[in-house]
Each structure stands twice: as C-alpha cells, then as structure tokens.
mmCIF file of N, CA, C and O in Angstrom:
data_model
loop_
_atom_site.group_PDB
_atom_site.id
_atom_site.type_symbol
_atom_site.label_atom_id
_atom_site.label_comp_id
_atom_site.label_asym_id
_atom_site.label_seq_id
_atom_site.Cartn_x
_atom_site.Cartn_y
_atom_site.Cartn_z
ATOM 1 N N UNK A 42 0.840 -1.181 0.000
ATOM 2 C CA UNK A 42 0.000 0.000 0.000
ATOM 3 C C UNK A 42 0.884 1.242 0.000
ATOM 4 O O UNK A 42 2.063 1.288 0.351
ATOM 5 N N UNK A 43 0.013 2.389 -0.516
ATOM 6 C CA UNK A 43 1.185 3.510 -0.838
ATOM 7 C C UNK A 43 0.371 4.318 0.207
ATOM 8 O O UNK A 43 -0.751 4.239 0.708
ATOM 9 N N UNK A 44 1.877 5.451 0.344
ATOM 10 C CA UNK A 44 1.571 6.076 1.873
ATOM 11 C C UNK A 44 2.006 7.597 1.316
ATOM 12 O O UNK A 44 3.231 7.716 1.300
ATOM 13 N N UNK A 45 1.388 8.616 0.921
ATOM 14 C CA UNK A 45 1.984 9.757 1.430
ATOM 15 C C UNK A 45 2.674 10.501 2.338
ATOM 16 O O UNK A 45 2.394 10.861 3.481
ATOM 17 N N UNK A 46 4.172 10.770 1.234
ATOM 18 C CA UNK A 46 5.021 11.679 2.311
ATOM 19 C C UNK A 46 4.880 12.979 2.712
ATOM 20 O O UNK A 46 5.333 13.934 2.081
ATOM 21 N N UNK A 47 4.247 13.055 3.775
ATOM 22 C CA UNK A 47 3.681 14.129 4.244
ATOM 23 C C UNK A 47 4.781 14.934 5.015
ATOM 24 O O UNK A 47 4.067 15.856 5.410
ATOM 25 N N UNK A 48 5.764 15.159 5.397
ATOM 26 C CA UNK A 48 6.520 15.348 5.535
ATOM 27 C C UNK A 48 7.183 16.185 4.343
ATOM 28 O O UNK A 48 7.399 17.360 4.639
ATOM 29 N N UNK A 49 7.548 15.790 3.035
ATOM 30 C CA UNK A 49 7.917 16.010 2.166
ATOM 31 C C UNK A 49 6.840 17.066 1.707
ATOM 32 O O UNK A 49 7.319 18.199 1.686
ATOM 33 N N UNK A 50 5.715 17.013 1.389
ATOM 34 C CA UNK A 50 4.888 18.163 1.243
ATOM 35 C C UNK A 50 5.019 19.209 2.103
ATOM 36 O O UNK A 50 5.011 20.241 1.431
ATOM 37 N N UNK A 51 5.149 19.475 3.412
ATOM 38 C CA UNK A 51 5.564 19.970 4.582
ATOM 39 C C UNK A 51 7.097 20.789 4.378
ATOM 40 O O UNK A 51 7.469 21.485 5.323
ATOM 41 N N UNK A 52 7.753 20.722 3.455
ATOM 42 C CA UNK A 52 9.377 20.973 3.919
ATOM 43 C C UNK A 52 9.676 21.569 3.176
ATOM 44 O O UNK A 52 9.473 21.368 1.978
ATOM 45 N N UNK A 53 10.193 22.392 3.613
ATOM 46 C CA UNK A 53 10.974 23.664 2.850
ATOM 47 C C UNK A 53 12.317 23.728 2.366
ATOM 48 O O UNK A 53 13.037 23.189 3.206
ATOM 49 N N UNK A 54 12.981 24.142 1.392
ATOM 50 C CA UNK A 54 14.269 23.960 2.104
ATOM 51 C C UNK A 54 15.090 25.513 1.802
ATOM 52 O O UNK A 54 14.646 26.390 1.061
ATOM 53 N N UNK A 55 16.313 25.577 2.539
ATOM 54 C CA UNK A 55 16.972 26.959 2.794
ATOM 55 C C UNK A 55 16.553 27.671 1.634
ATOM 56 O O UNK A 55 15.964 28.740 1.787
ATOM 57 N N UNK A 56 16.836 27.106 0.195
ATOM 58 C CA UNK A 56 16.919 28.231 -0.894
ATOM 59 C C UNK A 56 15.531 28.997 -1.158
ATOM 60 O O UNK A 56 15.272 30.200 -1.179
ATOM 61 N N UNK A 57 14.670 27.764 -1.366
ATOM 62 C CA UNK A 57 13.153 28.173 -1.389
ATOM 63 C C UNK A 57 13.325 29.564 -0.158
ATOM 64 O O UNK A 57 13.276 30.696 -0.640
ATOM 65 N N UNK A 58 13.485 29.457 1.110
ATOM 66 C CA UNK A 58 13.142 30.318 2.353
ATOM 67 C C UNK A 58 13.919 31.295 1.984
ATOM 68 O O UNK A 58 13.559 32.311 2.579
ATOM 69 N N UNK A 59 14.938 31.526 1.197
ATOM 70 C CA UNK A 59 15.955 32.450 0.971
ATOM 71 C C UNK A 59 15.355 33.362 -0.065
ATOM 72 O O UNK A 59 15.268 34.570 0.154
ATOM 73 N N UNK A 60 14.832 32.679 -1.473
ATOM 74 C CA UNK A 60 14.157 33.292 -2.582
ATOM 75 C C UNK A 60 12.793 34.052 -1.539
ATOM 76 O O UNK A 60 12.801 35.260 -1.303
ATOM 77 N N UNK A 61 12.066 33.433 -1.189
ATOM 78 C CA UNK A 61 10.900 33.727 -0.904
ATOM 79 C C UNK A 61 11.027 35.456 0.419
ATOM 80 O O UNK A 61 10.277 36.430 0.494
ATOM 81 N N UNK A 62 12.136 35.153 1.109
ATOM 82 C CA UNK A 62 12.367 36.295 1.817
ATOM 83 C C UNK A 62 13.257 37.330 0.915
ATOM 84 O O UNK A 62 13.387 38.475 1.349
ATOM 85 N N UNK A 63 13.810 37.010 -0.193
ATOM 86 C CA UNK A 63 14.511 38.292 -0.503
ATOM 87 C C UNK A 63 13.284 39.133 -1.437
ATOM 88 O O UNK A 63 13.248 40.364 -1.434
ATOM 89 N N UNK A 64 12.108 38.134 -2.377
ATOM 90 C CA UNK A 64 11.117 38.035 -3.064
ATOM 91 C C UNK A 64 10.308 39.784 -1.784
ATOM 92 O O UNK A 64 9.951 40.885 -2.201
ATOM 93 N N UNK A 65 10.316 39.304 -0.406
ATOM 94 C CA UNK A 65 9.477 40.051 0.193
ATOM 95 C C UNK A 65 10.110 41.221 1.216
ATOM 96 O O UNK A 65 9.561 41.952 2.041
ATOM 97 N N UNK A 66 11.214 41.107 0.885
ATOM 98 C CA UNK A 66 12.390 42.251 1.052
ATOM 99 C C UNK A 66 11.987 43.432 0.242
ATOM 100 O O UNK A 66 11.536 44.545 0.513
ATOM 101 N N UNK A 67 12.361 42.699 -1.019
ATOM 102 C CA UNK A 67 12.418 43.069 -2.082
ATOM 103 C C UNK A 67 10.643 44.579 -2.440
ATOM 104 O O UNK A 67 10.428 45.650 -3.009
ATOM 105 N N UNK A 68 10.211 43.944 -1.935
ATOM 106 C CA UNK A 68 8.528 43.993 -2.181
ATOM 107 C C UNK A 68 8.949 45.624 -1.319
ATOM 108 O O UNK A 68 9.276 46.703 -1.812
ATOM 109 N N UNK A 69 8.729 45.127 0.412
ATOM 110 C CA UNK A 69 8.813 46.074 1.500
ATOM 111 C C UNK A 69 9.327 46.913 1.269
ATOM 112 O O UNK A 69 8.767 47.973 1.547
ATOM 113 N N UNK A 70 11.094 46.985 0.438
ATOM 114 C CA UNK A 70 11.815 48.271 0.125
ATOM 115 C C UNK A 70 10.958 48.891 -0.944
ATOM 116 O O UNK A 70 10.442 49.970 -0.652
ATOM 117 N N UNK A 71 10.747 48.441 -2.008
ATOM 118 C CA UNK A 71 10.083 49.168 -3.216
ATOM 119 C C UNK A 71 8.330 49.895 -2.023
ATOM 120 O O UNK A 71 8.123 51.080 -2.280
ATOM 121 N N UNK A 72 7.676 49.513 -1.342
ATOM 122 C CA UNK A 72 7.050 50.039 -1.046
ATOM 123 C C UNK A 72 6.686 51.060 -0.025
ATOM 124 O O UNK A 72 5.634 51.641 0.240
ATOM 125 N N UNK A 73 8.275 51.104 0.617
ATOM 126 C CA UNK A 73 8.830 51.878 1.720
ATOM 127 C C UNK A 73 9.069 52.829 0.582
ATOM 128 O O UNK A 73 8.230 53.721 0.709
ATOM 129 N N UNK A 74 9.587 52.987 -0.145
ATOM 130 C CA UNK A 74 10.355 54.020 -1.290
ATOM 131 C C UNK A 74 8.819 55.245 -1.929
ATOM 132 O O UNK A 74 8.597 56.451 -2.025
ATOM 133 N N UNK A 75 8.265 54.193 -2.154
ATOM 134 C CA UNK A 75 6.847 54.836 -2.380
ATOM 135 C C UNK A 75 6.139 55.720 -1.501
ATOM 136 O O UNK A 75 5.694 56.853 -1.685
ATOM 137 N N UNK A 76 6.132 54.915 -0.451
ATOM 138 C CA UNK A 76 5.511 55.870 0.874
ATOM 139 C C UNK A 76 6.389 57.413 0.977
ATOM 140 O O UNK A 76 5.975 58.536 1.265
ATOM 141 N N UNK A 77 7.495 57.020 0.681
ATOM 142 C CA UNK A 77 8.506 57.897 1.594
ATOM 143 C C UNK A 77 8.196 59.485 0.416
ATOM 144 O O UNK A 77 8.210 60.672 0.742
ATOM 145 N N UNK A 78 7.906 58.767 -1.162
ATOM 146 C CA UNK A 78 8.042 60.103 -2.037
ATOM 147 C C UNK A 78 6.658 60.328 -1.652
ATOM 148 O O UNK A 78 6.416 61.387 -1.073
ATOM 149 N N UNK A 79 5.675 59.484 -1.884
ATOM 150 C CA UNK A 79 4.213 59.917 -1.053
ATOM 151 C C UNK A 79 3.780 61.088 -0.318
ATOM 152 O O UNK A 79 2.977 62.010 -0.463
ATOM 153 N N UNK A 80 4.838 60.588 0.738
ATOM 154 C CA UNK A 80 4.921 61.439 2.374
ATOM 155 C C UNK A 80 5.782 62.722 1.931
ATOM 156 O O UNK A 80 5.439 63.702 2.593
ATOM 157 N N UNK A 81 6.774 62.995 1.028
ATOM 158 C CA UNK A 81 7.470 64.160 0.325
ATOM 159 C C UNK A 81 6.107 65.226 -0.036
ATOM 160 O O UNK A 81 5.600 66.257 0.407
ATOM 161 N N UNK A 82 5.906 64.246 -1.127
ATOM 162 C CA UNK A 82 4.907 65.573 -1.881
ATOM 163 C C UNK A 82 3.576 65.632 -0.965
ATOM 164 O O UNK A 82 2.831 66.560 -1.280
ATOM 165 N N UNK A 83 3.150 64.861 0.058
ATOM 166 C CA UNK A 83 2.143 65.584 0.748
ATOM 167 C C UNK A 83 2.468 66.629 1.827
ATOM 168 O O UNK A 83 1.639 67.445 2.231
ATOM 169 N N UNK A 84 3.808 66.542 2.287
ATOM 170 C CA UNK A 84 4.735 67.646 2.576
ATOM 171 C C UNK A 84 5.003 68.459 2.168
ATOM 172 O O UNK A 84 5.485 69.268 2.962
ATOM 173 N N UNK A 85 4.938 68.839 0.911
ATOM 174 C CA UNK A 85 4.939 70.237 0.188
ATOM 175 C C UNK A 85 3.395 70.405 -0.347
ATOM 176 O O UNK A 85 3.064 71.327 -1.092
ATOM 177 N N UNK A 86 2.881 69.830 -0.075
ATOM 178 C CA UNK A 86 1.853 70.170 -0.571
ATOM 179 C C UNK A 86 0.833 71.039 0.683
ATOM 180 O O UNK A 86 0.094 72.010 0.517
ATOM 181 N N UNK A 87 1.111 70.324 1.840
ATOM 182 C CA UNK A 87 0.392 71.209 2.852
ATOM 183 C C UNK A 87 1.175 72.530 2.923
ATOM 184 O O UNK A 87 0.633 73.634 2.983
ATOM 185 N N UNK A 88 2.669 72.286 2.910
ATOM 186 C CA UNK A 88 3.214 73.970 3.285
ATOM 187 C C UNK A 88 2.910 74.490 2.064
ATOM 188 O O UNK A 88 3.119 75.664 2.372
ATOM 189 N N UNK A 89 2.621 74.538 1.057
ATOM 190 C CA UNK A 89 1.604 75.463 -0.233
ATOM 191 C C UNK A 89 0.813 75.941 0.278
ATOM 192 O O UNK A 89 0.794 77.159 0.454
ATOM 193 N N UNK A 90 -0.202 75.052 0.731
ATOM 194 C CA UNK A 90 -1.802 75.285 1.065
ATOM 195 C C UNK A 90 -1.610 76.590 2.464
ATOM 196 O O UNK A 90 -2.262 77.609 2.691
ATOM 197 N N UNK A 91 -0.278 75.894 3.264
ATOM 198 C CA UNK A 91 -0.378 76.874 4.378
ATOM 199 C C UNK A 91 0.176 78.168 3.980
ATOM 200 O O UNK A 91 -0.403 79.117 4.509
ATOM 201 N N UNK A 92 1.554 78.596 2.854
ATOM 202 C CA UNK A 92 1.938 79.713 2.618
ATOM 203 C C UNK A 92 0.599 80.679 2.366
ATOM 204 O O UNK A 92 0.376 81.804 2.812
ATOM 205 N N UNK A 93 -0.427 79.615 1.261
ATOM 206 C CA UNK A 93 -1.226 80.264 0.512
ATOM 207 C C UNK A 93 -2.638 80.793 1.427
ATOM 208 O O UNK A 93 -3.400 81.613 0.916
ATOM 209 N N UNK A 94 -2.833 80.375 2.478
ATOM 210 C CA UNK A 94 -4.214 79.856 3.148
ATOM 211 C C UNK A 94 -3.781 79.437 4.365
ATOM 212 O O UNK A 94 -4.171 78.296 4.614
ATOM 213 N N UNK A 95 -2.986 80.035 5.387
ATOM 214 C CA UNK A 95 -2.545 79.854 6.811
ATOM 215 C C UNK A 95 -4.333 79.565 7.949
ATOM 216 O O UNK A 95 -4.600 78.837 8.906
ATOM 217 N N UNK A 96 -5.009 80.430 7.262
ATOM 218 C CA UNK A 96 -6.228 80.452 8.053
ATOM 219 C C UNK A 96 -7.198 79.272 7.541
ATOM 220 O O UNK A 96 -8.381 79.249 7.882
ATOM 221 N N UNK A 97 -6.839 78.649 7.008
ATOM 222 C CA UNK A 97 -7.610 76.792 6.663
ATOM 223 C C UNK A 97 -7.459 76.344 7.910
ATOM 224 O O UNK A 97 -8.372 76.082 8.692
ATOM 225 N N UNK A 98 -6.428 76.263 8.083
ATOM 226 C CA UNK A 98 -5.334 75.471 9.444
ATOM 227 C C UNK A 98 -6.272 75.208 10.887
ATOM 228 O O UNK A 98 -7.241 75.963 10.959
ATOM 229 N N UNK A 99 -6.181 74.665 11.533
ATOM 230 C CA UNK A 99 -6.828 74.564 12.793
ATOM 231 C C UNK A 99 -5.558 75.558 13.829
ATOM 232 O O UNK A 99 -4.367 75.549 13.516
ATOM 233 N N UNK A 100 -6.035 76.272 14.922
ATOM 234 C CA UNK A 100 -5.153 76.752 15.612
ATOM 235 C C UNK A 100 -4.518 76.260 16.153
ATOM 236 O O UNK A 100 -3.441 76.856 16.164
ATOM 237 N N UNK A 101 -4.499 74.923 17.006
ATOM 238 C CA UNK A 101 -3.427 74.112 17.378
ATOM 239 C C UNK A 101 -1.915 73.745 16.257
ATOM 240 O O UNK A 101 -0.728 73.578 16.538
ATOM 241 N N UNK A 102 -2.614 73.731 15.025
ATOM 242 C CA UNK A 102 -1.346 73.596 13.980
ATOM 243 C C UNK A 102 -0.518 74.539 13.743
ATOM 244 O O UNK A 102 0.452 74.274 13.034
ATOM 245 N N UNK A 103 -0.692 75.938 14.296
ATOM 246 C CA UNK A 103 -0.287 77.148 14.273
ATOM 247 C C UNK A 103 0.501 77.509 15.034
ATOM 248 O O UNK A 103 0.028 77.608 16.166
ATOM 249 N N UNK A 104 1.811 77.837 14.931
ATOM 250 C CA UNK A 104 2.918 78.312 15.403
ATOM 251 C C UNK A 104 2.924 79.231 15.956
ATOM 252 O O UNK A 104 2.155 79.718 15.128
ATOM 253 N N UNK A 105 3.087 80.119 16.717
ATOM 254 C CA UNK A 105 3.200 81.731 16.654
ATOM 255 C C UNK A 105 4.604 82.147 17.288
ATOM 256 O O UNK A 105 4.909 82.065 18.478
ATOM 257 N N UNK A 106 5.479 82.661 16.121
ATOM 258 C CA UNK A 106 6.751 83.060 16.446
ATOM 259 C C UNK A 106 6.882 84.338 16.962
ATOM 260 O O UNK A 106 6.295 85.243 16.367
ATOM 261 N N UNK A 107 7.633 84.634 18.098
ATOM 262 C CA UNK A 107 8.280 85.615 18.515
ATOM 263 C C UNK A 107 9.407 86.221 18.132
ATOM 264 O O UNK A 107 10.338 85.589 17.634
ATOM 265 N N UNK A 108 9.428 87.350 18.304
ATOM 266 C CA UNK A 108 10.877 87.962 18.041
ATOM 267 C C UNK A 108 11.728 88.636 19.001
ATOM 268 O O UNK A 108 11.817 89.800 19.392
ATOM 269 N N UNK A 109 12.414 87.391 19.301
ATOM 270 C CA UNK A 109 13.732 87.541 20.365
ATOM 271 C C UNK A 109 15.254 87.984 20.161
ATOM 272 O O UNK A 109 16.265 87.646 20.777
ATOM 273 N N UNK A 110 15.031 89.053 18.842
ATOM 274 C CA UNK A 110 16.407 89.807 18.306
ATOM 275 C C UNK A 110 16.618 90.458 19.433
ATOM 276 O O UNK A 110 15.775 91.029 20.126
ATOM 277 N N UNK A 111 18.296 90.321 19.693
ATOM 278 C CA UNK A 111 18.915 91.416 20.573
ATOM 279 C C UNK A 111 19.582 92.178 19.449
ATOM 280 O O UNK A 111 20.105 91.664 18.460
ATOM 281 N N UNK A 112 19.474 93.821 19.801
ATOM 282 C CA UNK A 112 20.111 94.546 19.530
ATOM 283 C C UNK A 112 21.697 94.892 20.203
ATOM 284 O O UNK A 112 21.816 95.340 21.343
ATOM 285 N N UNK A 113 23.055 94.564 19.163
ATOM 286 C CA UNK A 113 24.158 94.325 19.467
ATOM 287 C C UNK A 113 25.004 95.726 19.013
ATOM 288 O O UNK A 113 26.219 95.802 19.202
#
C-alpha cells in the first residue's frame, strides 16, 4: 500500500526560504520608497496650502513666532 510523504509536502528547504524572503524584502523596500516620495509631496503640498491659506489650518497647527532679536 502507498503512503503519502507528508513530511515532504511539509518541507521547505533553505533556498526556497531564501528566494521567498529576498522576493518580500524586495517587495517592503520598493514600497517603503513609495511611501517615503508619497509622504514628500504631501509635505509640500500642505506647506503650499499653508503659505497660501494659513487660516484653513486649525489653531493648534499654528505656530506663533516671537521675536527675540537682541540689539548688538
């Protein structure tokens, strides 16, 4: 009688685990890269909106600088 090696269906071996993690390395960097220009241009895109339109803004997002020049 024949017996399935179940085991053998089950098993991986190093190279497979090696391809398959560089496969999703691979993936993560390309989609880290994306985010990152993403996160760029929605970064210039709010300081536009704020040069252009400071009063959109909620007041907590609002800075208010002082001027602490000494005269030398």
């Amino acid at each position: 009688m024949k017996k399935l090696n179940t085991n053998k269906v089950a098993e991986v071996t190093a190279n497979e685990l090696i391809e398959k993690y560089k496969e999703k390395l691979t993936q993560s960097d390309s989609e880290n890269m994306i985010m990152a220009i993403q996160l760029q241009k929605q970064q210039a895109l709010i300081k536009e909106v704020f040069n252009k339109a400071p009063e959109a803004f909620p007041g907590d997002y609002i800075l208010k600088e002082e001027n602490n020049v000494k005269n030398k």
